[in-house]
Amino acid sequence: MSILSFFTRNRSAPVARDRLQVLLAHERALGGRADLAAILQKEILEVIARHIPIDRDKVVVKLDRGDQVSTLEIDIEMPQEALARG
Amino acid sequence: MSKVMVVTSGKGGVGKTTSSASLGAALAQAGQNVVVVDFDVGLRNLDLVMGAERRVVFDLVNVVQGDAKLPQALIRDKRLETLSLLPASQTRDKDALTEAGVGQVIEELRERFDWIVCDSPAGIEKGATLAMRFADVAVVVTNPEVSSVRDSDRIIGMLDSKTLRAEAGERLEKHLLLTRYDAARAARGEMMKVEDVLEILAIPLLGVVGESPDVLTASNLGCPVTLHNPASPAAKAYAQAARRLMGEDVAVKAPEPEKRGLMSRLFGRKAAAA
């Protein structure tokens, strides 16, 4: 490895530290309780299910935890007849 | 025909999770449809090693207990679309898993994937026995070090008695994956050689992964080494192991001690590594 590459090589330790800080901040905040995202997801689905039938196989839940903002994405397929009825 | 593969060792810290992620990624890179399942309930880490820790919503326990459907708990890798992860629960304990429940999840996974890689927790308790219970293939991860080899021997005994295949009198493929191997120290007689460990454990050799800074870099970044640095010796060892698992006849290449030049002899290992 040359002197140049010694100075320019990618250092992975700061990435590891940042990832752990974000992750552990979330885990410590939970303190063993169920994840808020999972609770939200469950309750949101219950509300929607009151109005239209939901096929649970067609519900896609995606989560991205950030250090500042987290996003919870819930994708529900709504059949045409359910919409027409509603 | 799908295959259930357990990655196990008995001893902790020998590289099960790293190897599960790397072998899973290598199989997926070879075109196979792969899911890696974390069985370490309460102490999950596969999500972190695979860089998916921010995306976990549901886990294996949720699926076993019917709180979530399997597709909702599966996390598709962002870099490799044939690779998925089924995370373990961080908030529950191992008693949340039942044999019947795990069996049902494995059956469902068999319909979707070519390979179901089960990352076993350390120890010989419930998590470890459930991880191996449904296996068709076992990868025993071992370090060339006395306690690791002893624990591997114990685990091999359990594979031969406590798995469904063993109980049915069927063959369970067992492979040895030797990790953190230091060829130079082995050559100097300071570490057991590949042949020594093979002779003691007497199961076929799947691969030898040398002690490597690339492996730490990969876990720092949350990217299996076969994806992050495919040209590195560790990635090549995992890729070759994956091809062997797929039935290809590839000779096992053990790492060789590096020839040291004048500079590295004068300034020691640091100079050789820089």
PDB file of C-alpha atoms in Angstrom, chain B:
ATOM      1  CA  MET B   1     -35.317 -28.100  -4.255  1.00  0.00           C
ATOM      2  CA  SER B   2     -34.695 -25.823  -1.289  1.00  0.00           C
ATOM      3  CA  LYS B   3     -31.987 -26.422   1.293  1.00  0.00           C
ATOM      4  CA  VAL B   4     -32.004 -25.495   4.948  1.00  0.00           C
ATOM      5  CA  MET B   5     -28.466 -24.768   6.137  1.00  0.00           C
ATOM      6  CA  VAL B   6     -27.515 -24.136   9.749  1.00  0.00           C
ATOM      7  CA  VAL B   7     -24.372 -22.166  10.554  1.00  0.00           C
ATOM      8  CA  THR B   8     -23.340 -23.272  14.031  1.00  0.00           C
ATOM      9  CA  SER B   9     -20.325 -23.637  16.330  1.00  0.00           C
ATOM     10  CA  GLY B  10     -21.152 -24.044  20.002  1.00  0.00           C
ATOM     11  CA  LYS B  11     -18.610 -21.421  20.990  1.00  0.00           C
ATOM     12  CA  GLY B  12     -19.391 -17.731  20.636  1.00  0.00           C
ATOM     13  CA  GLY B  13     -17.311 -15.198  18.748  1.00  0.00           C
ATOM     14  CA  VAL B  14     -15.886 -17.586  16.160  1.00  0.00           C
ATOM     15  CA  GLY B  15     -17.658 -15.976  13.198  1.00  0.00           C
ATOM     16  CA  LYS B  16     -21.100 -17.566  12.824  1.00  0.00           C
ATOM     17  CA  THR B  17     -22.936 -14.350  12.042  1.00  0.00           C
ATOM     18  CA  THR B  18     -20.204 -13.031   9.751  1.00  0.00           C
ATOM     19  CA  SER B  19     -20.116 -16.389   7.968  1.00  0.00           C
ATOM     20  CA  SER B  20     -23.915 -16.602   7.700  1.00  0.00           C
ATOM     21  CA  ALA B  21     -24.029 -13.150   6.096  1.00  0.00           C
ATOM     22  CA  SER B  22     -21.057 -13.834   3.812  1.00  0.00           C
ATOM     23  CA  LEU B  23     -22.148 -17.313   2.695  1.00  0.00           C
ATOM     24  CA  GLY B  24     -25.719 -16.076   2.227  1.00  0.00           C
ATOM     25  CA  ALA B  25     -24.531 -13.147   0.124  1.00  0.00           C
ATOM     26  CA  ALA B  26     -22.125 -15.360  -1.850  1.00  0.00           C
ATOM     27  CA  LEU B  27     -24.927 -17.836  -2.659  1.00  0.00           C
ATOM     28  CA  ALA B  28     -27.179 -14.924  -3.677  1.00  0.00           C
ATOM     29  CA  GLN B  29     -24.404 -13.465  -5.839  1.00  0.00           C
ATOM     30  CA  ALA B  30     -24.199 -16.864  -7.549  1.00  0.00           C
ATOM     31  CA  GLY B  31     -27.857 -16.443  -8.559  1.00  0.00           C
ATOM     32  CA  GLN B  32     -29.521 -18.368  -5.764  1.00  0.00           C
ATOM     33  CA  ASN B  33     -32.560 -17.075  -3.934  1.00  0.00           C
ATOM     34  CA  VAL B  34     -31.412 -16.806  -0.323  1.00  0.00           C
ATOM     35  CA  VAL B  35     -32.866 -15.897   3.068  1.00  0.00           C
ATOM     36  CA  VAL B  36     -30.666 -15.607   6.141  1.00  0.00           C
ATOM     37  CA  VAL B  37     -32.555 -16.215   9.403  1.00  0.00           C
ATOM     38  CA  ASP B  38     -31.287 -14.913  12.753  1.00  0.00           C
ATOM     39  CA  PHE B  39     -32.047 -17.402  15.562  1.00  0.00           C
ATOM     40  CA  ASP B  40     -30.317 -15.401  18.285  1.00  0.00           C
ATOM     41  CA  VAL B  41     -33.502 -14.193  19.985  1.00  0.00           C
ATOM     42  CA  GLY B  42     -32.735 -11.434  22.476  1.00  0.00           C
ATOM     43  CA  LEU B  43     -29.258 -10.750  21.086  1.00  0.00           C
ATOM     44  CA  ARG B  44     -29.785 -10.210  17.385  1.00  0.00           C
ATOM     45  CA  ASN B  45     -26.845  -8.990  15.324  1.00  0.00           C
ATOM     46  CA  LEU B  46     -27.309 -10.323  11.823  1.00  0.00           C
ATOM     47  CA  ASP B  47     -29.340  -7.204  10.953  1.00  0.00           C
ATOM     48  CA  LEU B  48     -26.386  -5.040  11.970  1.00  0.00           C
ATOM     49  CA  VAL B  49     -23.789  -7.118  10.110  1.00  0.00           C
ATOM     50  CA  MET B  50     -25.978  -7.021   6.977  1.00  0.00           C
ATOM     51  CA  GLY B  51     -26.679  -3.285   7.291  1.00  0.00           C
ATOM     52  CA  ALA B  52     -30.452  -3.626   7.741  1.00  0.00           C
ATOM     53  CA  GLU B  53     -30.704  -2.575  11.405  1.00  0.00           C
ATOM     54  CA  ARG B  54     -32.681   0.564  10.594  1.00  0.00           C
ATOM     55  CA  ARG B  55     -35.318  -1.339   8.661  1.00  0.00           C
ATOM     56  CA  VAL B  56     -36.435  -4.021  11.123  1.00  0.00           C
ATOM     57  CA  VAL B  57     -40.167  -3.863  11.917  1.00  0.00           C
ATOM     58  CA  PHE B  58     -41.189  -7.486  12.488  1.00  0.00           C
ATOM     59  CA  ASP B  59     -39.128 -10.517  13.359  1.00  0.00           C
ATOM     60  CA  LEU B  60     -39.074 -14.301  13.579  1.00  0.00           C
ATOM     61  CA  VAL B  61     -40.976 -14.327  16.899  1.00  0.00           C
ATOM     62  CA  ASN B  62     -43.749 -12.112  15.445  1.00  0.00           C
ATOM     63  CA  VAL B  63     -44.159 -14.558  12.551  1.00  0.00           C
ATOM     64  CA  VAL B  64     -44.036 -17.662  14.784  1.00  0.00           C
ATOM     65  CA  GLN B  65     -46.699 -16.156  17.052  1.00  0.00           C
ATOM     66  CA  GLY B  66     -48.882 -14.980  14.163  1.00  0.00           C
ATOM     67  CA  ASP B  67     -48.520 -11.232  14.872  1.00  0.00           C
ATOM     68  CA  ALA B  68     -47.118 -10.657  11.399  1.00  0.00           C
ATOM     69  CA  LYS B  69     -47.171 -12.428   8.059  1.00  0.00           C
ATOM     70  CA  LEU B  70     -43.880 -13.784   6.763  1.00  0.00           C
ATOM     71  CA  PRO B  71     -43.592 -11.309   3.816  1.00  0.00           C
ATOM     72  CA  GLN B  72     -43.933  -8.397   6.249  1.00  0.00           C
ATOM     73  CA  ALA B  73     -41.004  -9.598   8.344  1.00  0.00           C
ATOM     74  CA  LEU B  74     -38.668 -10.372   5.430  1.00  0.00           C
ATOM     75  CA  ILE B  75     -36.209  -7.581   4.633  1.00  0.00           C
ATOM     76  CA  ARG B  76     -34.918  -7.545   1.074  1.00  0.00           C
ATOM     77  CA  ASP B  77     -31.253  -6.545   0.785  1.00  0.00           C
ATOM     78  CA  LYS B  78     -30.841  -3.161  -0.902  1.00  0.00           C
ATOM     79  CA  ARG B  79     -27.746  -4.195  -2.825  1.00  0.00           C
ATOM     80  CA  LEU B  80     -28.687  -7.715  -3.858  1.00  0.00           C
ATOM     81  CA  GLU B  81     -32.285  -8.498  -4.686  1.00  0.00           C
ATOM     82  CA  THR B  82     -31.911 -12.277  -4.361  1.00  0.00           C
ATOM     83  CA  LEU B  83     -30.880 -11.858  -0.707  1.00  0.00           C
ATOM     84  CA  SER B  84     -33.331 -11.452   2.193  1.00  0.00           C
ATOM     85  CA  LEU B  85     -33.088 -11.326   5.969  1.00  0.00           C
ATOM     86  CA  LEU B  86     -35.472 -12.586   8.627  1.00  0.00           C
ATOM     87  CA  PRO B  87     -34.363 -10.854  11.831  1.00  0.00           C
ATOM     88  CA  ALA B  88     -34.577 -12.191  15.382  1.00  0.00           C
ATOM     89  CA  SER B  89     -36.512 -10.409  18.099  1.00  0.00           C
ATOM     90  CA  GLN B  90     -34.486  -8.136  20.344  1.00  0.00           C
ATOM     91  CA  THR B  91     -37.084  -7.798  23.092  1.00  0.00           C
ATOM     92  CA  ARG B  92     -38.139 -11.405  23.675  1.00  0.00           C
ATOM     93  CA  ASP B  93     -36.348 -14.443  25.022  1.00  0.00           C
ATOM     94  CA  LYS B  94     -35.668 -17.775  23.384  1.00  0.00           C
ATOM     95  CA  ASP B  95     -38.713 -19.431  24.954  1.00  0.00           C
ATOM     96  CA  ALA B  96     -40.847 -17.383  22.561  1.00  0.00           C
ATOM     97  CA  LEU B  97     -39.819 -19.887  19.859  1.00  0.00           C
ATOM     98  CA  THR B  98     -41.539 -23.255  19.609  1.00  0.00           C
ATOM     99  CA  GLU B  99     -40.497 -26.190  17.471  1.00  0.00           C
ATOM    100  CA  ALA B 100     -43.881 -26.340  15.728  1.00  0.00           C
ATOM    101  CA  GLY B 101     -43.858 -22.591  15.065  1.00  0.00           C
ATOM    102  CA  VAL B 102     -40.309 -22.564  13.690  1.00  0.00           C
ATOM    103  CA  GLY B 103     -41.094 -25.644  11.585  1.00  0.00           C
ATOM    104  CA  GLN B 104     -44.010 -23.866   9.990  1.00  0.00           C
ATOM    105  CA  VAL B 105     -41.946 -20.763   9.184  1.00  0.00           C
ATOM    106  CA  ILE B 106     -39.221 -22.965   7.651  1.00  0.00           C
ATOM    107  CA  GLU B 107     -41.830 -24.716   5.481  1.00  0.00           C
ATOM    108  CA  GLU B 108     -43.094 -21.346   4.257  1.00  0.00           C
ATOM    109  CA  LEU B 109     -39.541 -20.182   3.564  1.00  0.00           C
ATOM    110  CA  ARG B 110     -38.865 -23.376   1.586  1.00  0.00           C
ATOM    111  CA  GLU B 111     -41.575 -22.341  -0.871  1.00  0.00           C
ATOM    112  CA  ARG B 112     -39.939 -18.963  -1.524  1.00  0.00           C
ATOM    113  CA  PHE B 113     -36.189 -19.573  -1.382  1.00  0.00           C
ATOM    114  CA  ASP B 114     -33.491 -21.928  -2.667  1.00  0.00           C
ATOM    115  CA  TRP B 115     -31.420 -21.523   0.509  1.00  0.00           C
ATOM    116  CA  ILE B 116     -32.553 -20.913   4.060  1.00  0.00           C
ATOM    117  CA  VAL B 117     -29.429 -20.036   6.051  1.00  0.00           C
ATOM    118  CA  CYS B 118     -30.047 -20.361   9.802  1.00  0.00           C
ATOM    119  CA  ASP B 119     -27.613 -18.311  11.885  1.00  0.00           C
ATOM    120  CA  SER B 120     -27.431 -20.184  15.200  1.00  0.00           C
ATOM    121  CA  PRO B 121     -26.815 -18.525  18.551  1.00  0.00           C
ATOM    122  CA  ALA B 122     -23.821 -19.702  20.597  1.00  0.00           C
ATOM    123  CA  GLY B 123     -24.363 -22.403  23.184  1.00  0.00           C
ATOM    124  CA  ILE B 124     -26.355 -25.621  23.110  1.00  0.00           C
ATOM    125  CA  GLU B 125     -29.659 -24.320  24.473  1.00  0.00           C
ATOM    126  CA  LYS B 126     -33.033 -23.973  22.788  1.00  0.00           C
ATOM    127  CA  GLY B 127     -32.038 -21.310  20.236  1.00  0.00           C
ATOM    128  CA  ALA B 128     -29.151 -23.424  18.981  1.00  0.00           C
ATOM    129  CA  THR B 129     -31.129 -26.682  18.921  1.00  0.00           C
ATOM    130  CA  LEU B 130     -34.028 -25.040  17.045  1.00  0.00           C
ATOM    131  CA  ALA B 131     -31.644 -23.464  14.522  1.00  0.00           C
ATOM    132  CA  MET B 132     -30.249 -26.908  13.633  1.00  0.00           C
ATOM    133  CA  ARG B 133     -33.477 -28.893  14.032  1.00  0.00           C
ATOM    134  CA  PHE B 134     -34.699 -28.654  10.405  1.00  0.00           C
ATOM    135  CA  ALA B 135     -31.305 -28.525   8.681  1.00  0.00           C
ATOM    136  CA  ASP B 136     -30.359 -30.452   5.542  1.00  0.00           C
ATOM    137  CA  VAL B 137     -26.818 -29.051   5.620  1.00  0.00           C
ATOM    138  CA  ALA B 138     -24.669 -27.891   8.534  1.00  0.00           C
ATOM    139  CA  VAL B 139     -21.692 -25.551   8.430  1.00  0.00           C
ATOM    140  CA  VAL B 140     -19.605 -25.864  11.591  1.00  0.00           C
ATOM    141  CA  VAL B 141     -17.597 -22.669  12.075  1.00  0.00           C
ATOM    142  CA  THR B 142     -14.375 -23.315  13.980  1.00  0.00           C
ATOM    143  CA  ASN B 143     -11.283 -21.319  14.941  1.00  0.00           C
ATOM    144  CA  PRO B 144      -7.932 -23.161  15.129  1.00  0.00           C
ATOM    145  CA  GLU B 145      -7.969 -22.885  18.895  1.00  0.00           C
ATOM    146  CA  VAL B 146      -8.547 -25.577  21.533  1.00  0.00           C
ATOM    147  CA  SER B 147     -11.841 -24.442  23.073  1.00  0.00           C
ATOM    148  CA  SER B 148     -13.435 -23.766  19.702  1.00  0.00           C
ATOM    149  CA  VAL B 149     -12.473 -27.213  18.361  1.00  0.00           C
ATOM    150  CA  ARG B 150     -13.787 -28.921  21.477  1.00  0.00           C
ATOM    151  CA  ASP B 151     -17.127 -27.082  21.269  1.00  0.00           C
ATOM    152  CA  SER B 152     -17.385 -27.877  17.558  1.00  0.00           C
ATOM    153  CA  ASP B 153     -16.975 -31.554  18.370  1.00  0.00           C
ATOM    154  CA  ARG B 154     -19.857 -31.302  20.822  1.00  0.00           C
ATOM    155  CA  ILE B 155     -22.011 -29.554  18.214  1.00  0.00           C
ATOM    156  CA  ILE B 156     -21.208 -32.217  15.610  1.00  0.00           C
ATOM    157  CA  GLY B 157     -22.470 -34.783  18.131  1.00  0.00           C
ATOM    158  CA  MET B 158     -25.708 -32.839  18.476  1.00  0.00           C
ATOM    159  CA  LEU B 159     -26.100 -32.553  14.695  1.00  0.00           C
ATOM    160  CA  ASP B 160     -25.844 -36.354  14.580  1.00  0.00           C
ATOM    161  CA  SER B 161     -28.493 -36.890  17.254  1.00  0.00           C
ATOM    162  CA  LYS B 162     -30.843 -33.921  17.693  1.00  0.00           C
ATOM    163  CA  THR B 163     -31.801 -32.983  14.141  1.00  0.00           C
ATOM    164  CA  LEU B 164     -34.884 -34.238  12.310  1.00  0.00           C
ATOM    165  CA  ARG B 165     -32.681 -35.834   9.663  1.00  0.00           C
ATOM    166  CA  ALA B 166     -30.581 -37.660  12.249  1.00  0.00           C
ATOM    167  CA  GLU B 167     -33.702 -38.927  14.006  1.00  0.00           C
ATOM    168  CA  ALA B 168     -35.105 -40.197  10.710  1.00  0.00           C
ATOM    169  CA  GLY B 169     -31.814 -41.973   9.945  1.00  0.00           C
ATOM    170  CA  GLU B 170     -31.174 -39.686   6.975  1.00  0.00           C
ATOM    171  CA  ARG B 171     -27.873 -38.113   6.007  1.00  0.00           C
ATOM    172  CA  LEU B 172     -27.141 -34.609   7.226  1.00  0.00           C
ATOM    173  CA  GLU B 173     -24.362 -32.975   5.215  1.00  0.00           C
ATOM    174  CA  LYS B 174     -21.774 -31.540   7.596  1.00  0.00           C
ATOM    175  CA  HIS B 175     -19.000 -29.144   6.584  1.00  0.00           C
ATOM    176  CA  LEU B 176     -16.150 -27.504   8.436  1.00  0.00           C
ATOM    177  CA  LEU B 177     -15.492 -23.804   7.896  1.00  0.00           C
ATOM    178  CA  LEU B 178     -12.229 -22.789   9.514  1.00  0.00           C
ATOM    179  CA  THR B 179     -12.146 -19.049  10.265  1.00  0.00           C
ATOM    180  CA  ARG B 180      -9.603 -16.588  11.685  1.00  0.00           C
ATOM    181  CA  TYR B 181      -6.825 -18.801  10.375  1.00  0.00           C
ATOM    182  CA  ASP B 182      -3.342 -17.311  10.460  1.00  0.00           C
ATOM    183  CA  ALA B 183      -1.205 -19.169   7.936  1.00  0.00           C
ATOM    184  CA  ALA B 184       2.048 -17.603   9.114  1.00  0.00           C
ATOM    185  CA  ARG B 185       1.508 -18.635  12.713  1.00  0.00           C
ATOM    186  CA  ALA B 186       0.431 -22.115  11.619  1.00  0.00           C
ATOM    187  CA  ALA B 187       3.635 -22.384   9.572  1.00  0.00           C
ATOM    188  CA  ARG B 188       5.683 -21.396  12.622  1.00  0.00           C
ATOM    189  CA  GLY B 189       3.925 -24.036  14.705  1.00  0.00           C
ATOM    190  CA  GLU B 190       2.147 -21.461  16.873  1.00  0.00           C
ATOM    191  CA  MET B 191      -1.341 -22.375  15.675  1.00  0.00           C
ATOM    192  CA  MET B 192      -2.971 -25.672  14.756  1.00  0.00           C
ATOM    193  CA  LYS B 193      -2.836 -26.318  11.027  1.00  0.00           C
ATOM    194  CA  VAL B 194      -5.884 -26.947   8.829  1.00  0.00           C
ATOM    195  CA  GLU B 195      -4.965 -30.649   8.714  1.00  0.00           C
ATOM    196  CA  ASP B 196      -4.759 -30.857  12.512  1.00  0.00           C
ATOM    197  CA  VAL B 197      -8.306 -29.545  12.973  1.00  0.00           C
ATOM    198  CA  LEU B 198      -9.601 -31.711  10.111  1.00  0.00           C
ATOM    199  CA  GLU B 199      -8.053 -34.813  11.628  1.00  0.00           C
ATOM    200  CA  ILE B 200      -9.658 -34.137  15.016  1.00  0.00           C
ATOM    201  CA  LEU B 201     -13.147 -33.199  13.811  1.00  0.00           C
ATOM    202  CA  ALA B 202     -13.215 -35.583  10.829  1.00  0.00           C
ATOM    203  CA  ILE B 203     -15.810 -33.776   8.711  1.00  0.00           C
ATOM    204  CA  PRO B 204     -15.201 -32.479   5.156  1.00  0.00           C
ATOM    205  CA  LEU B 205     -13.615 -29.048   4.730  1.00  0.00           C
ATOM    206  CA  LEU B 206     -15.793 -26.338   3.188  1.00  0.00           C
ATOM    207  CA  GLY B 207     -13.272 -23.544   3.332  1.00  0.00           C
ATOM    208  CA  VAL B 208     -10.561 -21.699   5.210  1.00  0.00           C
ATOM    209  CA  VAL B 209     -11.012 -17.996   5.884  1.00  0.00           C
ATOM    210  CA  GLY B 210      -7.839 -16.264   6.985  1.00  0.00           C
ATOM    211  CA  GLU B 211      -7.715 -13.687   9.763  1.00  0.00           C
ATOM    212  CA  SER B 212      -8.436 -10.542   7.764  1.00  0.00           C
ATOM    213  CA  PRO B 213      -8.926  -6.799   8.245  1.00  0.00           C
ATOM    214  CA  ASP B 214     -11.437  -6.880   5.364  1.00  0.00           C
ATOM    215  CA  VAL B 215     -13.885  -8.815   7.541  1.00  0.00           C
ATOM    216  CA  LEU B 216     -13.870  -6.115  10.236  1.00  0.00           C
ATOM    217  CA  THR B 217     -14.246  -3.389   7.619  1.00  0.00           C
ATOM    218  CA  ALA B 218     -17.237  -5.222   6.135  1.00  0.00           C
ATOM    219  CA  SER B 219     -18.995  -5.528   9.490  1.00  0.00           C
ATOM    220  CA  ASN B 220     -18.227  -1.874  10.330  1.00  0.00           C
ATOM    221  CA  LEU B 221     -19.982  -0.915   7.101  1.00  0.00           C
ATOM    222  CA  GLY B 222     -22.808  -3.443   7.436  1.00  0.00           C
ATOM    223  CA  CYS B 223     -21.999  -5.075   4.118  1.00  0.00           C
ATOM    224  CA  PRO B 224     -21.041  -8.762   3.716  1.00  0.00           C
ATOM    225  CA  VAL B 225     -17.393  -8.979   2.650  1.00  0.00           C
ATOM    226  CA  THR B 226     -18.299 -10.811  -0.585  1.00  0.00           C
ATOM    227  CA  LEU B 227     -20.279  -7.700  -1.629  1.00  0.00           C
ATOM    228  CA  HIS B 228     -18.038  -5.008  -0.199  1.00  0.00           C
ATOM    229  CA  ASN B 229     -14.684  -6.346  -1.340  1.00  0.00           C
ATOM    230  CA  PRO B 230     -15.110  -9.381  -3.608  1.00  0.00           C
ATOM    231  CA  ALA B 231     -11.396  -9.395  -4.486  1.00  0.00           C
ATOM    232  CA  SER B 232     -10.264  -9.833  -0.871  1.00  0.00           C
ATOM    233  CA  PRO B 233      -8.974 -13.272   0.211  1.00  0.00           C
ATOM    234  CA  ALA B 234     -11.805 -13.654   2.760  1.00  0.00           C
ATOM    235  CA  ALA B 235     -14.475 -12.896   0.135  1.00  0.00           C
ATOM    236  CA  LYS B 236     -12.876 -15.368  -2.285  1.00  0.00           C
ATOM    237  CA  ALA B 237     -12.864 -18.057   0.417  1.00  0.00           C
ATOM    238  CA  TYR B 238     -16.574 -17.494   1.098  1.00  0.00           C
ATOM    239  CA  ALA B 239     -17.423 -17.382  -2.624  1.00  0.00           C
ATOM    240  CA  GLN B 240     -15.601 -20.687  -3.171  1.00  0.00           C
ATOM    241  CA  ALA B 241     -17.361 -22.207  -0.165  1.00  0.00           C
ATOM    242  CA  ALA B 242     -20.699 -21.131  -1.655  1.00  0.00           C
ATOM    243  CA  ARG B 243     -19.858 -22.803  -4.972  1.00  0.00           C
ATOM    244  CA  ARG B 244     -18.920 -25.974  -3.106  1.00  0.00           C
ATOM    245  CA  LEU B 245     -22.248 -25.873  -1.258  1.00  0.00           C
ATOM    246  CA  MET B 246     -23.973 -25.617  -4.633  1.00  0.00           C
ATOM    247  CA  GLY B 247     -22.319 -28.888  -5.580  1.00  0.00           C
ATOM    248  CA  GLU B 248     -19.453 -27.621  -7.721  1.00  0.00           C
ATOM    249  CA  ASP B 249     -16.172 -29.442  -7.472  1.00  0.00           C
ATOM    250  CA  VAL B 250     -13.835 -26.646  -6.342  1.00  0.00           C
ATOM    251  CA  ALA B 251     -10.572 -27.414  -4.570  1.00  0.00           C
ATOM    252  CA  VAL B 252     -10.227 -25.764  -1.147  1.00  0.00           C
ATOM    253  CA  LYS B 253      -7.480 -23.164  -1.160  1.00  0.00           C
ATOM    254  CA  ALA B 254      -6.072 -22.549   2.293  1.00  0.00           C
ATOM    255  CA  PRO B 255      -4.333 -19.207   2.878  1.00  0.00           C
ATOM    256  CA  GLU B 256      -0.563 -19.440   2.514  1.00  0.00           C
ATOM    257  CA  PRO B 257       1.936 -17.595   4.685  1.00  0.00           C
ATOM    258  CA  GLU B 258       3.031 -14.358   3.005  1.00  0.00           C
ATOM    259  CA  LYS B 259       6.623 -14.144   1.926  1.00  0.00           C
ATOM    260  CA  ARG B 260       8.122 -11.352   3.980  1.00  0.00           C
ATOM    261  CA  GLY B 261      10.534  -8.876   2.445  1.00  0.00           C
ATOM    262  CA  LEU B 262      13.439  -7.075   4.101  1.00  0.00           C
ATOM    263  CA  MET B 263      11.303  -4.076   5.145  1.00  0.00           C
ATOM    264  CA  SER B 264       8.632  -6.138   6.854  1.00  0.00           C
ATOM    265  CA  ARG B 265      11.250  -8.276   8.565  1.00  0.00           C
ATOM    266  CA  LEU B 266      12.922  -5.150   9.903  1.00  0.00           C
ATOM    267  CA  PHE B 267       9.769  -3.340  10.925  1.00  0.00           C
ATOM    268  CA  GLY B 268       7.558  -6.282  11.816  1.00  0.00           C
ATOM    269  CA  ARG B 269       3.961  -6.982  10.915  1.00  0.00           C
ATOM    270  CA  LYS B 270       2.815  -3.339  10.912  1.00  0.00           C
ATOM    271  CA  ALA B 271       5.010  -2.450   7.950  1.00  0.00           C
ATOM    272  CA  ALA B 272       3.814  -5.479   6.027  1.00  0.00           C
ATOM    273  CA  ALA B 273       0.208  -4.560   6.592  1.00  0.00           C
ATOM    274  CA  ALA B 274       0.351  -0.813   5.862  1.00  0.00           C
TER     275      ALA B 274
END
